[in-house]
mmCIF file of C-alpha atoms in Angstrom:
data_model
loop_
_atom_site.group_PDB
_atom_site.id
_atom_site.type_symbol
_atom_site.label_atom_id
_atom_site.label_comp_id
_atom_site.label_asym_id
_atom_site.label_seq_id
_atom_site.Cartn_x
_atom_site.Cartn_y
_atom_site.Cartn_z
ATOM 1 C CA MET N 1 78.671 79.876 108.304
ATOM 2 C CA ALA N 2 79.612 83.050 106.426
ATOM 3 C CA TYR N 3 77.623 83.967 103.278
ATOM 4 C CA ILE N 4 80.799 83.678 101.160
ATOM 5 C CA GLU N 5 83.801 81.353 101.432
ATOM 6 C CA LEU N 6 86.117 83.092 103.809
ATOM 7 C CA PRO N 7 89.437 81.658 105.026
ATOM 8 C CA GLU N 8 88.901 79.384 108.021
ATOM 9 C CA GLY N 9 90.094 79.965 111.564
ATOM 10 C CA LEU N 10 89.897 83.865 111.333
ATOM 11 C CA PRO N 11 86.890 85.229 113.278
ATOM 12 C CA GLY N 12 84.997 88.399 112.529
ATOM 13 C CA ILE N 13 86.596 91.040 110.312
ATOM 14 C CA ARG N 14 89.891 89.062 110.097
ATOM 15 C CA GLY N 15 88.443 86.463 107.750
ATOM 16 C CA ALA N 16 87.022 89.261 105.536
ATOM 17 C CA MET N 17 90.460 91.002 105.541
ATOM 18 C CA ALA N 18 92.339 87.882 104.657
ATOM 19 C CA PHE N 19 89.773 87.299 101.778
ATOM 20 C CA ARG N 20 90.396 90.780 100.297
ATOM 21 C CA PRO N 21 93.867 92.133 101.290
ATOM 22 C CA GLU N 22 93.488 95.082 98.905
ATOM 23 C CA THR N 23 90.743 96.509 101.031
ATOM 24 C CA ALA N 24 92.207 95.319 104.287
ATOM 25 C CA ARG N 25 95.135 97.667 103.745
ATOM 26 C CA PRO N 26 93.188 100.970 103.787
ATOM 27 C CA LEU N 27 90.756 99.660 106.450
ATOM 28 C CA ASN N 28 93.702 98.994 108.748
ATOM 29 C CA ASP N 29 95.389 102.293 107.889
ATOM 30 C CA LEU N 30 92.185 104.033 108.809
ATOM 31 C CA VAL N 31 91.664 102.308 112.169
ATOM 32 C CA GLU N 32 95.352 102.549 113.055
ATOM 33 C CA PHE N 33 95.253 106.332 112.644
ATOM 34 C CA LEU N 34 91.856 106.813 114.335
ATOM 35 C CA LEU N 35 92.320 104.548 117.327
ATOM 36 C CA HIS N 36 96.004 103.827 117.900
ATOM 37 C CA ALA N 37 98.081 106.765 116.636
ATOM 38 C CA PRO N 38 98.892 109.627 119.064
ATOM 39 C CA ASN N 39 95.888 111.855 119.609
ATOM 40 C CA THR N 40 94.663 114.311 122.276
ATOM 41 C CA LEU N 41 91.906 111.694 122.984
ATOM 42 C CA THR N 42 93.451 108.798 124.788
ATOM 43 C CA GLN N 43 93.550 105.335 123.290
ATOM 44 C CA GLY N 44 91.016 104.190 125.926
ATOM 45 C CA GLU N 45 88.647 107.077 125.144
ATOM 46 C CA ARG N 46 88.741 106.324 121.403
ATOM 47 C CA GLU N 47 88.234 102.569 121.924
ATOM 48 C CA LEU N 48 85.293 103.339 124.208
ATOM 49 C CA ILE N 49 83.695 105.395 121.404
ATOM 50 C CA ALA N 50 84.254 102.424 118.976
ATOM 51 C CA THR N 51 82.931 99.985 121.521
ATOM 52 C CA TYR N 52 79.819 102.044 122.319
ATOM 53 C CA VAL N 53 78.856 102.418 118.661
ATOM 54 C CA SER N 54 79.433 98.689 117.917
ATOM 55 C CA SER N 55 77.215 97.952 120.867
ATOM 56 C CA GLU N 56 74.484 100.252 119.587
ATOM 57 C CA ASN N 57 74.734 98.433 116.230
ATOM 58 C CA ASP N 58 74.524 95.091 118.022
ATOM 59 C CA CYS N 59 77.722 93.741 116.492
ATOM 60 C CA TYR N 60 79.089 91.035 118.849
ATOM 61 C CA TYR N 61 82.567 90.737 117.394
ATOM 62 C CA CYS N 62 83.286 94.409 117.188
ATOM 63 C CA GLN N 63 81.964 95.388 120.560
ATOM 64 C CA THR N 64 83.775 92.482 122.241
ATOM 65 C CA ILE N 65 87.196 92.957 120.590
ATOM 66 C CA HIS N 66 87.124 96.782 120.855
ATOM 67 C CA GLY N 67 85.777 96.367 124.460
ATOM 68 C CA ALA N 68 88.763 94.195 125.177
ATOM 69 C CA ILE N 69 91.145 96.731 123.579
ATOM 70 C CA ALA N 70 89.584 99.541 125.577
ATOM 71 C CA ALA N 71 89.902 97.576 128.807
ATOM 72 C CA ALA N 72 93.507 96.767 128.065
ATOM 73 C CA SER N 73 94.102 100.489 127.408
ATOM 74 C CA LEU N 74 92.436 101.366 130.727
ATOM 75 C CA GLY N 75 94.504 99.127 133.071
ATOM 76 C CA GLY N 76 92.149 96.126 132.656
ATOM 77 C CA ASP N 77 88.894 97.891 133.747
ATOM 78 C CA GLU N 78 86.285 95.644 132.138
ATOM 79 C CA VAL N 79 83.613 96.982 134.440
ATOM 80 C CA LEU N 80 83.959 100.479 133.127
ATOM 81 C CA VAL N 81 83.758 99.243 129.536
ATOM 82 C CA LYS N 82 80.480 97.423 130.236
ATOM 83 C CA LYS N 83 79.069 100.478 132.146
ATOM 84 C CA VAL N 84 79.780 102.753 129.194
ATOM 85 C CA LYS N 85 77.945 100.351 126.865
ATOM 86 C CA VAL N 86 74.774 100.301 128.865
ATOM 87 C CA ASP N 87 74.666 103.617 130.818
ATOM 88 C CA PHE N 88 77.564 105.980 129.992
ATOM 89 C CA TRP N 89 75.937 108.930 131.809
ATOM 90 C CA ASN N 90 76.621 107.274 135.038
ATOM 91 C CA ALA N 91 80.055 105.840 134.193
ATOM 92 C CA GLU N 92 83.260 107.158 135.718
ATOM 93 C CA ILE N 93 84.376 109.095 132.548
ATOM 94 C CA SER N 94 84.901 112.750 131.893
ATOM 95 C CA ASP N 95 82.140 115.109 130.942
ATOM 96 C CA LYS N 96 84.010 115.691 127.635
ATOM 97 C CA LEU N 97 83.820 111.981 126.789
ATOM 98 C CA LYS N 98 80.182 111.842 127.759
ATOM 99 C CA ALA N 99 79.462 114.802 125.362
ATOM 100 C CA LEU N 100 81.421 112.948 122.620
ATOM 101 C CA LEU N 101 79.552 109.760 123.164
ATOM 102 C CA VAL N 102 76.294 111.691 122.673
ATOM 103 C CA ILE N 103 77.570 112.758 119.229
ATOM 104 C CA ALA N 104 78.740 109.213 118.465
ATOM 105 C CA GLY N 105 75.281 107.861 119.348
ATOM 106 C CA GLN N 106 73.707 110.431 117.015
ATOM 107 C CA VAL N 107 76.080 109.456 114.121
ATOM 108 C CA GLN N 108 75.140 105.757 114.647
ATOM 109 C CA LYS N 109 71.516 106.619 114.040
ATOM 110 C CA GLY N 110 72.392 108.635 110.935
ATOM 111 C CA GLY N 111 74.493 111.736 109.966
ATOM 112 C CA LYS N 112 71.471 114.024 110.068
ATOM 113 C CA HIS N 113 70.728 113.106 113.691
ATOM 114 C CA VAL N 114 73.728 115.063 114.933
ATOM 115 C CA THR N 115 72.516 118.349 116.550
ATOM 116 C CA SER N 116 74.280 121.655 116.968
ATOM 117 C CA GLU N 117 73.364 121.420 120.708
ATOM 118 C CA ALA N 118 75.289 118.204 121.113
ATOM 119 C CA VAL N 119 78.300 119.786 119.295
ATOM 120 C CA ALA N 120 77.988 122.983 121.382
ATOM 121 C CA ASN N 121 77.918 120.802 124.582
ATOM 122 C CA ALA N 122 81.061 118.968 123.475
ATOM 123 C CA LYS N 123 82.868 122.282 122.909
ATOM 124 C CA ALA N 124 81.732 123.657 126.247
ATOM 125 C CA SER N 125 83.126 120.651 127.966
ATOM 126 C CA GLY N 126 86.527 121.290 126.253
ATOM 127 C CA ALA N 127 86.412 119.201 123.038
ATOM 128 C CA THR N 128 88.428 120.601 120.171
ATOM 129 C CA ASP N 129 87.271 120.689 116.553
ATOM 130 C CA THR N 130 89.696 117.824 115.758
ATOM 131 C CA GLU N 131 88.327 115.751 118.638
ATOM 132 C CA ILE N 132 84.817 116.302 117.345
ATOM 133 C CA HIS N 133 85.924 115.417 113.837
ATOM 134 C CA ASP N 134 87.610 112.178 115.042
ATOM 135 C CA THR N 135 84.542 111.296 117.113
ATOM 136 C CA VAL N 136 82.259 111.661 114.098
ATOM 137 C CA LEU N 137 84.580 109.684 111.916
ATOM 138 C CA ILE N 138 85.192 106.941 114.487
ATOM 139 C CA ALA N 139 81.506 106.419 114.909
ATOM 140 C CA ALA N 140 80.845 106.566 111.098
ATOM 141 C CA ALA N 141 83.682 104.080 110.561
ATOM 142 C CA PHE N 142 82.213 101.649 113.033
ATOM 143 C CA CYS N 143 78.853 101.875 111.272
ATOM 144 C CA MET N 144 80.932 100.562 108.324
ATOM 145 C CA PHE N 145 82.905 97.932 110.243
ATOM 146 C CA ASN N 146 79.866 96.618 112.030
ATOM 147 C CA ARG N 147 77.923 96.158 108.818
ATOM 148 C CA TYR N 148 80.950 94.645 107.035
ATOM 149 C CA VAL N 149 81.334 92.001 109.800
ATOM 150 C CA ASP N 150 77.598 91.187 110.255
ATOM 151 C CA GLY N 151 76.719 91.678 106.580
ATOM 152 C CA LEU N 152 79.089 88.902 105.461
ATOM 153 C CA GLY N 153 77.731 86.595 108.255
ATOM 154 C CA THR N 154 81.248 86.139 109.629
ATOM 155 C CA THR N 155 82.111 83.635 112.381
ATOM 156 C CA GLN N 156 82.034 85.327 115.827
ATOM 157 C CA PRO N 157 83.090 82.842 118.579
ATOM 158 C CA ARG N 158 81.658 83.331 122.068
ATOM 159 C CA ASP N 159 85.108 83.003 123.683
ATOM 160 C CA GLU N 160 85.925 85.893 126.007
ATOM 161 C CA ALA N 161 89.454 84.715 126.700
ATOM 162 C CA MET N 162 90.271 84.883 122.977
ATOM 163 C CA TYR N 163 89.147 88.472 122.692
ATOM 164 C CA ARG N 164 90.910 89.501 125.939
ATOM 165 C CA GLU N 165 94.249 88.093 124.775
ATOM 166 C CA ARG N 166 94.013 89.722 121.273
ATOM 167 C CA GLY N 167 92.795 92.897 122.854
ATOM 168 C CA LYS N 168 95.949 93.226 124.864
ATOM 169 C CA MET N 169 98.015 92.628 121.799
ATOM 170 C CA VAL N 170 96.162 95.239 119.645
ATOM 171 C CA ALA N 171 96.273 97.776 122.505
ATOM 172 C CA ARG N 172 100.040 97.370 122.715
ATOM 173 C CA ASP N 173 101.080 96.899 119.095
ATOM 174 C CA GLY N 174 98.218 98.526 116.968
ATOM 175 C CA TYR N 175 96.145 97.237 114.143
ATOM 176 C CA VAL N 176 98.518 97.106 111.248
ATOM 177 C CA ALA N 177 101.175 95.148 113.276
ATOM 178 C CA VAL N 178 98.782 92.350 114.189
ATOM 179 C CA SER N 179 97.361 92.158 110.695
ATOM 180 C CA LYS N 180 100.602 91.828 108.830
ATOM 181 C CA GLU N 181 99.808 88.187 107.817
ATOM 182 C CA TYR N 182 97.325 89.327 105.236
ATOM 183 C CA LEU N 183 98.258 92.956 104.468
ATOM 184 C CA PRO N 184 100.089 94.154 101.334
ATOM 185 C CA ALA N 185 102.955 96.567 102.023
ATOM 186 C CA SER N 186 102.325 100.302 102.297
ATOM 187 C CA ALA N 187 104.491 103.328 102.869
ATOM 188 C CA MET N 188 102.045 104.351 105.693
ATOM 189 C CA GLU N 189 103.502 101.618 107.898
ATOM 190 C CA THR N 190 105.079 103.272 110.870
ATOM 191 C CA VAL N 191 105.290 100.227 113.042
ATOM 192 C CA MET J 1 77.645 126.198 108.337
ATOM 193 C CA ALA J 2 79.561 123.118 109.334
ATOM 194 C CA TYR J 3 79.767 122.113 113.040
ATOM 195 C CA ILE J 4 83.502 122.583 113.041
ATOM 196 C CA GLU J 5 85.762 124.959 111.200
ATOM 197 C CA LEU J 6 86.441 123.311 107.907
ATOM 198 C CA PRO J 7 88.487 124.856 105.064
ATOM 199 C CA GLU J 8 86.266 127.094 102.866
ATOM 200 C CA GLY J 9 85.347 126.458 99.297
ATOM 201 C CA LEU J 10 85.511 122.625 99.469
ATOM 202 C CA PRO J 11 81.961 121.108 99.603
ATOM 203 C CA GLY J 12 80.896 117.811 101.219
ATOM 204 C CA ILE J 13 83.585 115.331 102.100
ATOM 205 C CA ARG J 14 86.334 117.421 100.506
ATOM 206 C CA GLY J 15 86.313 119.994 103.295
ATOM 207 C CA ALA J 16 86.506 117.209 105.836
ATOM 208 C CA MET J 17 89.415 115.582 103.950
ATOM 209 C CA ALA J 18 91.314 118.785 103.672
ATOM 210 C CA PHE J 19 90.796 119.270 107.477
ATOM 211 C CA ARG J 20 92.255 115.852 108.318
ATOM 212 C CA PRO J 21 94.593 114.632 105.521
ATOM 213 C CA GLU J 22 95.768 111.698 107.760
ATOM 214 C CA THR J 23 92.338 110.113 107.476
ATOM 215 C CA ALA J 24 91.762 111.393 103.934
ATOM 216 C CA ARG J 25 94.499 109.082 102.688
ATOM 217 C CA PRO J 26 92.995 105.652 103.719
ATOM 218 C CA LEU J 27 89.495 106.917 102.888
ATOM 219 C CA ASN J 28 90.617 107.751 99.342
ATOM 220 C CA ASP J 29 92.604 104.529 99.049
ATOM 221 C CA LEU J 30 89.532 102.602 100.037
ATOM 222 C CA VAL J 31 87.201 104.260 97.582
ATOM 223 C CA GLU J 32 89.772 104.190 94.838
ATOM 224 C CA PHE J 33 90.059 100.404 95.110
ATOM 225 C CA LEU J 34 86.326 99.718 95.665
ATOM 226 C CA LEU J 35 84.932 102.025 92.934
ATOM 227 C CA HIS J 36 87.649 102.859 90.413
ATOM 228 C CA ALA J 37 90.204 100.018 90.319
ATOM 229 C CA PRO J 38 89.669 97.184 87.740
ATOM 230 C CA ASN J 39 86.909 94.751 88.912
ATOM 231 C CA THR J 40 84.485 92.235 87.459
ATOM 232 C CA LEU J 41 81.743 94.668 88.363
ATOM 233 C CA THR J 42 81.881 97.659 86.001
ATOM 234 C CA GLN J 43 82.631 101.155 87.350
ATOM 235 C CA GLY J 44 79.034 102.140 86.520
ATOM 236 C CA GLU J 45 77.606 99.177 88.482
ATOM 237 C CA ARG J 46 79.757 99.959 91.565
ATOM 238 C CA GLU J 47 78.911 103.658 91.453
ATOM 239 C CA LEU J 48 75.215 102.846 91.093
ATOM 240 C CA ILE J 49 75.509 100.748 94.345
ATOM 241 C CA ALA J 50 77.276 103.695 96.091
ATOM 242 C CA THR J 51 74.571 106.128 94.787
ATOM 243 C CA TYR J 52 71.694 103.889 95.795
ATOM 244 C CA VAL J 53 72.971 103.450 99.433
ATOM 245 C CA SER J 54 73.727 107.205 99.676
ATOM 246 C CA SER J 55 70.210 107.963 98.499
ATOM 247 C CA GLU J 56 68.726 105.519 101.081
ATOM 248 C CA ASN J 57 70.729 107.338 103.713
ATOM 249 C CA ASP J 58 69.384 110.685 102.330
ATOM 250 C CA CYS J 59 72.871 112.181 101.868
ATOM 251 C CA TYR J 60 72.535 114.915 99.251
ATOM 252 C CA TYR J 61 76.235 115.459 98.501
ATOM 253 C CA CYS J 62 77.150 111.711 98.202
ATOM 254 C CA GLN J 63 74.120 110.628 96.115
ATOM 255 C CA THR J 64 74.611 113.630 93.802
ATOM 256 C CA ILE J 65 78.391 113.313 93.220
ATOM 257 C CA HIS J 66 78.317 109.440 92.914
ATOM 258 C CA GLY J 67 75.180 109.726 90.765
ATOM 259 C CA ALA J 68 77.210 112.071 88.504
ATOM 260 C CA ILE J 69 80.191 109.683 88.476
ATOM 261 C CA ALA J 70 77.842 106.778 87.764
ATOM 262 C CA ALA J 71 76.219 108.678 84.859
ATOM 263 C CA ALA J 72 79.601 109.621 83.457
ATOM 264 C CA SER J 73 80.605 105.995 83.560
ATOM 265 C CA LEU J 74 77.392 105.020 81.805
ATOM 266 C CA GLY J 75 77.750 107.283 78.868
ATOM 267 C CA GLY J 76 75.890 110.196 80.439
ATOM 268 C CA ASP J 77 72.673 108.272 81.272
ATOM 269 C CA GLU J 78 71.345 110.427 84.140
ATOM 270 C CA VAL J 79 67.842 108.979 83.729
ATOM 271 C CA LEU J 80 69.002 105.471 84.485
ATOM 272 C CA VAL J 81 70.765 106.750 87.658
ATOM 273 C CA LYS J 82 67.598 108.450 88.877
ATOM 274 C CA LYS J 83 65.525 105.360 88.109
ATOM 275 C CA VAL J 84 67.955 103.159 90.098
ATOM 276 C CA LYS J 85 67.574 105.425 93.151
ATOM 277 C CA VAL J 86 63.738 105.269 93.256
ATOM 278 C CA ASP J 87 62.777 102.013 91.592
ATOM 279 C CA PHE J 88 65.635 99.769 90.651
ATOM 280 C CA TRP J 89 63.427 96.713 90.047
ATOM 281 C CA ASN J 90 62.140 98.388 86.923
ATOM 282 C CA ALA J 91 65.415 99.942 85.757
ATOM 283 C CA GLU J 92 67.251 98.779 82.740
ATOM 284 C CA ILE J 93 69.998 96.953 84.586
ATOM 285 C CA SER J 94 70.992 93.308 84.864
ATOM 286 C CA ASP J 95 69.312 90.816 87.234
ATOM 287 C CA LYS J 96 72.690 90.423 88.890
ATOM 288 C CA LEU J 97 72.937 94.071 89.715
ATOM 289 C CA LYS J 98 69.358 94.078 91.050
ATOM 290 C CA ALA J 99 70.249 91.178 93.306
ATOM 291 C CA LEU J 100 73.373 92.992 94.525
ATOM 292 C CA LEU J 101 71.284 96.202 95.116
ATOM 293 C CA VAL J 102 68.962 94.114 97.360
ATOM 294 C CA ILE J 103 71.966 93.128 99.466
ATOM 295 C CA ALA J 104 73.225 96.722 99.515
ATOM 296 C CA GLY J 105 69.866 97.880 100.724
ATOM 297 C CA GLN J 106 69.924 95.351 103.450
ATOM 298 C CA VAL J 107 73.409 96.381 104.549
ATOM 299 C CA GLN J 108 72.216 100.045 104.676
ATOM 300 C CA LYS J 109 69.588 99.059 107.266
ATOM 301 C CA GLY J 110 72.142 97.099 109.283
ATOM 302 C CA GLY J 111 74.543 94.208 108.932
ATOM 303 C CA LYS J 112 72.149 91.727 110.474
ATOM 304 C CA HIS J 113 69.449 92.596 107.854
ATOM 305 C CA VAL J 114 71.369 90.722 105.166
ATOM 306 C CA THR J 115 69.609 87.408 104.384
ATOM 307 C CA SER J 116 70.917 84.125 103.142
ATOM 308 C CA GLU J 117 68.052 84.279 100.554
ATOM 309 C CA ALA J 118 69.289 87.546 99.115
ATOM 310 C CA VAL J 119 72.817 86.102 98.978
ATOM 311 C CA ALA J 120 71.523 82.933 97.292
ATOM 312 C CA ASN J 121 69.619 85.003 94.737
ATOM 313 C CA ALA J 122 72.765 86.982 93.912
ATOM 314 C CA LYS J 123 74.802 83.810 93.415
ATOM 315 C CA ALA J 124 71.983 82.266 91.273
ATOM 316 C CA SER J 125 72.130 85.323 89.073
ATOM 317 C CA GLY J 126 75.834 84.912 88.545
ATOM 318 C CA ALA J 127 77.367 87.007 91.290
ATOM 319 C CA THR J 128 80.769 85.731 92.550
ATOM 320 C CA ASP J 129 81.849 85.640 96.246
ATOM 321 C CA THR J 130 84.129 88.584 95.495
ATOM 322 C CA GLU J 131 81.405 90.548 93.929
ATOM 323 C CA ILE J 132 79.194 89.855 96.964
ATOM 324 C CA HIS J 133 82.028 90.858 99.278
ATOM 325 C CA ASP J 134 82.615 94.095 97.413
ATOM 326 C CA THR J 135 78.887 94.970 97.375
ATOM 327 C CA VAL J 136 78.676 94.452 101.139
ATOM 328 C CA LEU J 137 81.797 96.608 101.708
ATOM 329 C CA ILE J 138 80.712 99.371 99.257
ATOM 330 C CA ALA J 139 77.339 99.568 100.955
ATOM 331 C CA ALA J 140 78.946 99.552 104.424
ATOM 332 C CA ALA J 141 81.570 102.187 103.430
ATOM 333 C CA PHE J 142 78.833 104.504 102.173
ATOM 334 C CA CYS J 143 77.072 104.180 105.569
ATOM 335 C CA MET J 144 80.298 105.615 106.818
ATOM 336 C CA PHE J 145 80.866 108.319 104.179
ATOM 337 C CA ASN J 146 77.236 109.500 104.335
ATOM 338 C CA ARG J 147 77.418 109.811 108.158
ATOM 339 C CA TYR J 148 80.809 111.615 107.930
ATOM 340 C CA VAL J 149 79.473 114.158 105.398
ATOM 341 C CA ASP J 150 76.112 114.816 107.129
ATOM 342 C CA GLY J 151 77.422 114.260 110.731
ATOM 343 C CA LEU J 152 79.843 117.227 110.339
ATOM 344 C CA GLY J 153 77.129 119.478 108.843
ATOM 345 C CA THR J 154 79.278 120.001 105.682
ATOM 346 C CA THR J 155 78.337 122.520 102.913
ATOM 347 C CA GLN J 156 76.445 120.764 100.124
ATOM 348 C CA PRO J 157 75.738 123.221 97.335
ATOM 349 C CA ARG J 158 72.613 122.593 95.162
ATOM 350 C CA ASP J 159 74.511 123.090 91.889
ATOM 351 C CA GLU J 160 73.982 120.213 89.479
ATOM 352 C CA ALA J 161 76.546 121.457 86.966
ATOM 353 C CA MET J 162 79.308 121.420 89.539
ATOM 354 C CA TYR J 163 78.610 117.837 90.437
ATOM 355 C CA ARG J 164 78.324 116.913 86.774
ATOM 356 C CA GLU J 165 81.685 118.353 85.939
ATOM 357 C CA ARG J 166 83.498 116.791 88.857
ATOM 358 C CA GLY J 167 81.728 113.552 88.255
ATOM 359 C CA LYS J 168 83.296 113.354 84.798
ATOM 360 C CA MET J 169 86.705 114.022 86.210
ATOM 361 C CA VAL J 170 86.482 111.454 88.957
ATOM 362 C CA ALA J 171 85.007 108.819 86.495
ATOM 363 C CA ARG J 172 88.065 109.425 84.291
ATOM 364 C CA ASP J 173 90.937 109.965 86.678
ATOM 365 C CA GLY J 174 89.834 108.280 89.945
ATOM 366 C CA TYR J 175 89.518 109.474 93.540
ATOM 367 C CA VAL J 176 93.203 109.705 94.560
ATOM 368 C CA ALA J 177 94.168 111.717 91.522
ATOM 369 C CA VAL J 178 91.502 114.397 92.045
ATOM 370 C CA SER J 179 92.322 114.694 95.831
ATOM 371 C CA LYS J 180 96.080 115.109 95.519
ATOM 372 C CA GLU J 181 95.874 118.709 96.824
ATOM 373 C CA TYR J 182 95.244 117.440 100.310
ATOM 374 C CA LEU J 183 96.593 113.865 100.433
ATOM 375 C CA PRO J 184 99.908 112.842 101.981
ATOM 376 C CA ALA J 185 101.934 110.578 99.791
ATOM 377 C CA SER J 186 101.517 106.713 99.833
ATOM 378 C CA ALA J 187 103.041 103.813 98.081
ATOM 379 C CA MET J 188 99.571 102.680 97.185
ATOM 380 C CA GLU J 189 99.290 105.410 94.523
ATOM 381 C CA THR J 190 98.990 103.806 91.219
ATOM 382 C CA VAL J 191 97.716 106.816 89.294
#
């Protein structure tokens, strides 16, 4: 049971968002832009970064739903998603994404853990300043989302099919569209 | 020097926000609502939570600017702000705020560190579900902001007068108003 009275039937962050729509709005706008909007990093690459950080933070809900969104973005490749979580160095991903995952892992430990060597490696493998910025902010944002979800003691059902179905929906329609039920309006809506 | 080419002359998160206005918008909307909008927790209490978490994360820029905003909200009481950072149990603050700072400190370590005892104590000292929610989200959000600011290696000048002046301005006008120079428009603007 959650530490505060959250609306029933909405697992993970969804219950918290329905409880406080005023903060759900900017949280959804942030994740919509970082993970779903057009970017030189693919949707799958960005969702893998979010999934990896959530796994390092041991947040079941976040790593499972973003793992499902990542898999949906990658043609259903759930094996790749699991491989990235446990051993990304030997996963079938680009050297650039490996270098960005190193930075994401450093951010997960703390901002001061990021090294100039890791950033130089990312640049050498072709990462732009914007891609490095977005990687740092995605990793930092998931250090927030993971703490928000676990820190409120939210319900996190062990039901892979549920995550898989919602993952497909979010991968296709984005975060703001699937959260309309509890979001106040905003001019940022582009969906 | 920052790890990527950020606009010059803007310290801490301000350079990162000017670099990426698309993410600056939801980040400012989030902090505007959490720390500046009307709330049953005072502005000073909420800024103290943000300052404490930033101090625990050892982020110089964030703990100094939010410490300055907290002091400005508390009639200029910089001694109280410093006391809360190093020894809040013996600071002149309410039992409710002490109980919420315990939860914030747990969130800083990780979402799973939050205990039902800490939440029960906060409730026993008069904290509402919404105040507990907001404390968890403020603490989680500063685990993001701190990592964003330090993870990009932003410039963080050691100039107390600069932070003090800007702190007064933010305490009075809010976050969105002082960041207009690099924010795209949004219907959420209420300032």
